[in-house]
Amino acid sequence: MRVAILREEAGLEPRVAASADTVKRYVGLGAAVFVASGAGLASGIGDSDYEGAGATVVADNEAAVAGADIVLAVRRPAAAALKGANKGALVIAIADPFGHEAALEEIAGTGASLFAMELMPRITRAQVMDVLSSQANLAGYRAVIDASSEFGRAFPMMMTAAGTVPAARVFVMGAGVAGLQAIATARRLGAVVSATDVRPAAKEQVESLGGKFIAVEDEEFKQAETSGGYAKAMSAEYQQKQAALTASHIAKQDIVITTALIPGRPAPKLVSGDMVASMKPGSVLIDLAVERGGNVEGAVPGEVATTANGVKIVGHLNVPGRLAATASQLYAKNLYAFVETLIDKTSKSLAVKWDDELVKATLLTRDGAVVHPGFAPAAPAAEVPAAAAASAEAPSSAA
Ligand code: NAD
């Protein structure tokens, strides 16, 4: 059983699909692990670390993939990169399938079975494999760190001989996995934190982290959570009420961090140009939804924009990749937990249970065809399962 660890495209993706720890575990499962040289460097893992864990380091991806039964990557590899893998090899990555049907067809053409980690159902058994959570949690943390480095003031209140420094005011919009970690991080830095969400369940979570919850709590709010725990798209009327409530609040904030997403839709626009203009010079907005269309008017993907009134709007891409070592460590563990379920530990060979719930939810291609009901040619849109819709238009980095 050969496992290949790919080197991601330089400049695009600093994360890597295996850590020294998971390499050791794959070897323990009876696998021979081949790592493309330099694969872990941007995540602080050297070739010798992989070798020390029992892997063989080879010159490049081509050499790693040769004869592979399992190919592990962060981003979906190009079909051409899979040439040389064994027939029916399992390719596991954040596959970003939405809108990339042609690429899926090409991968199907290689005969590989491609799995999308971000389509993993959010059930208890699969929590350890949940890449959306492991990466969003880090993005939430990093958003606060990025905000603090763009902000020209301190976060905590300081009483010094030279005068008192007020605590920074941080407002988090969207209190899911990323938002809750942003709240916790900003609190640890001593900020005065408030947050909003459209799901009633978020209220208690925000308050338990010491944040003040601000939301229009009407009848629509009470129904805003889907059975899967995600937000519904809100009516135009609700959005107007929400905007009226948040507008005066935003004017008083130093930092606004937005994380709001709705499965299968572009990110809701929550902060208008007028709201940005109402903020004090030196204030900072971090838009974590920028790759899905953005929550903040004026956010530019990949840029830090400064408005005429001196407010910075930060639109970093691949925010988990800005914390590559930690993101890779957790992603690698998510992958390992899934791969472990695809292997028979006694015979030390691949034993995919094709009717397993986790396999069915994540498998995109098999035996030359795109097989996922959400992406197979001519599949009606209504058949896209909730977990698939949840990552619709999701950039790899969101995961
Ligand atoms: P997400 O990334 O889809 O969205 C981020 C947040 O934006 C959500 O909290 C959503 O309610 C909020 N939002 C959407 N529209 C908004 C608007 N107009 N205004 C303000 N906020 C808005 O969500 P997520 O971070 O993936 O988490 C969704 C839920 O799933 C959370 O309750 C989370 O705790 C839960 N979850 C469960 C599991 C599990 O059971 N295994 C795993 C991960 C997350």
PDB file of C-alpha atoms and ligand atoms in Angstrom, residues 122 127 130 133 174-177 197-199 229-231 242 259-262 268 270, ligand 1:
ATOM      1  CA  ARG A 122     -21.015  17.001  10.250  1.00  0.00           C
ATOM      2  CA  GLN A 127     -15.944  15.357  13.792  1.00  0.00           C
ATOM      3  CA  ASP A 130     -14.117  17.929   9.763  1.00  0.00           C
ATOM      4  CA  SER A 133     -14.110  23.247  11.384  1.00  0.00           C
ATOM      5  CA  GLY A 174     -21.329  35.523  12.144  1.00  0.00           C
ATOM      6  CA  ALA A 175     -20.746  33.382  15.232  1.00  0.00           C
ATOM      7  CA  GLY A 176     -20.078  29.953  13.697  1.00  0.00           C
ATOM      8  CA  VAL A 177     -16.804  28.090  14.101  1.00  0.00           C
ATOM      9  CA  ASP A 197     -25.678  35.969  14.136  1.00  0.00           C
ATOM     10  CA  VAL A 198     -29.026  34.987  12.686  1.00  0.00           C
ATOM     11  CA  ARG A 199     -29.132  31.596  14.452  1.00  0.00           C
ATOM     12  CA  GLY A 229     -27.144  23.731  12.035  1.00  0.00           C
ATOM     13  CA  TYR A 230     -26.512  26.218   9.229  1.00  0.00           C
ATOM     14  CA  ALA A 231     -28.067  29.625   8.586  1.00  0.00           C
ATOM     15  CA  GLN A 242     -30.462  43.783  10.860  1.00  0.00           C
ATOM     16  CA  THR A 259     -17.464  35.468   8.925  1.00  0.00           C
ATOM     17  CA  ALA A 260     -21.087  35.146   7.740  1.00  0.00           C
ATOM     18  CA  LEU A 261     -21.867  32.416   5.213  1.00  0.00           C
ATOM     19  CA  ILE A 262     -25.022  30.733   3.920  1.00  0.00           C
ATOM     20  CA  PRO A 268     -24.599  37.978   2.717  1.00  0.00           C
ATOM     21  CA  LEU A 270     -23.659  42.869   5.999  1.00  0.00           C
TER      22      LEU A 270
HETATM   23  P1  NAD B   1     -20.838  28.895   8.258  1.00  0.00           P
HETATM   24  O1  NAD B   1     -19.385  28.951   7.976  1.00  0.00           O
HETATM   25  O2  NAD B   1     -21.755  28.321   7.243  1.00  0.00           O
HETATM   26  O3  NAD B   1     -21.365  30.379   8.592  1.00  0.00           O
HETATM   27  C1  NAD B   1     -20.738  31.201   9.559  1.00  0.00           C
HETATM   28  C2  NAD B   1     -21.770  31.884  10.419  1.00  0.00           C
HETATM   29  O4  NAD B   1     -22.428  32.930   9.693  1.00  0.00           O
HETATM   30  C3  NAD B   1     -22.901  30.974  10.919  1.00  0.00           C
HETATM   31  O5  NAD B   1     -22.925  30.979  12.325  1.00  0.00           O
HETATM   32  C4  NAD B   1     -24.166  31.592  10.323  1.00  0.00           C
HETATM   33  O6  NAD B   1     -25.296  31.434  11.144  1.00  0.00           O
HETATM   34  C5  NAD B   1     -23.734  33.046  10.198  1.00  0.00           C
HETATM   35  N1  NAD B   1     -24.589  33.898   9.331  1.00  0.00           N
HETATM   36  C6  NAD B   1     -25.175  33.614   8.145  1.00  0.00           C
HETATM   37  N2  NAD B   1     -25.882  34.657   7.696  1.00  0.00           N
HETATM   38  C7  NAD B   1     -25.742  35.667   8.606  1.00  0.00           C
HETATM   39  C8  NAD B   1     -26.224  37.010   8.694  1.00  0.00           C
HETATM   40  N3  NAD B   1     -27.031  37.529   7.773  1.00  0.00           N
HETATM   41  N4  NAD B   1     -25.875  37.725   9.782  1.00  0.00           N
HETATM   42  C9  NAD B   1     -25.087  37.204  10.739  1.00  0.00           C
HETATM   43  N5  NAD B   1     -24.586  35.945  10.704  1.00  0.00           N
HETATM   44  C10 NAD B   1     -24.915  35.189   9.652  1.00  0.00           C
HETATM   45  O7  NAD B   1     -21.090  28.135   9.633  1.00  0.00           O
HETATM   46  P2  NAD B   1     -20.120  27.197  10.479  1.00  0.00           P
HETATM   47  O8  NAD B   1     -19.068  28.009  11.124  1.00  0.00           O
HETATM   48  O9  NAD B   1     -19.714  26.075   9.617  1.00  0.00           O
HETATM   49  O10 NAD B   1     -21.076  26.680  11.636  1.00  0.00           O
HETATM   50  C11 NAD B   1     -22.468  26.467  11.490  1.00  0.00           C
HETATM   51  C12 NAD B   1     -22.988  25.693  12.679  1.00  0.00           C
HETATM   52  O11 NAD B   1     -22.596  24.329  12.588  1.00  0.00           O
HETATM   53  C13 NAD B   1     -22.512  26.177  14.017  1.00  0.00           C
HETATM   54  O12 NAD B   1     -23.560  26.115  14.922  1.00  0.00           O
HETATM   55  C14 NAD B   1     -21.479  25.168  14.406  1.00  0.00           C
HETATM   56  O13 NAD B   1     -21.302  25.105  15.796  1.00  0.00           O
HETATM   57  C15 NAD B   1     -22.068  23.921  13.835  1.00  0.00           C
HETATM   58  N6  NAD B   1     -21.079  22.863  13.627  1.00  0.00           N
HETATM   59  C16 NAD B   1     -21.378  21.594  14.000  1.00  0.00           C
HETATM   60  C17 NAD B   1     -20.463  20.581  13.820  1.00  0.00           C
HETATM   61  C18 NAD B   1     -20.758  19.186  14.225  1.00  0.00           C
HETATM   62  O14 NAD B   1     -21.747  18.930  14.827  1.00  0.00           O
HETATM   63  N7  NAD B   1     -19.914  18.245  13.889  1.00  0.00           N
HETATM   64  C19 NAD B   1     -19.244  20.840  13.246  1.00  0.00           C
HETATM   65  C20 NAD B   1     -18.969  22.152  12.869  1.00  0.00           C
HETATM   66  C21 NAD B   1     -19.910  23.157  13.045  1.00  0.00           C
END
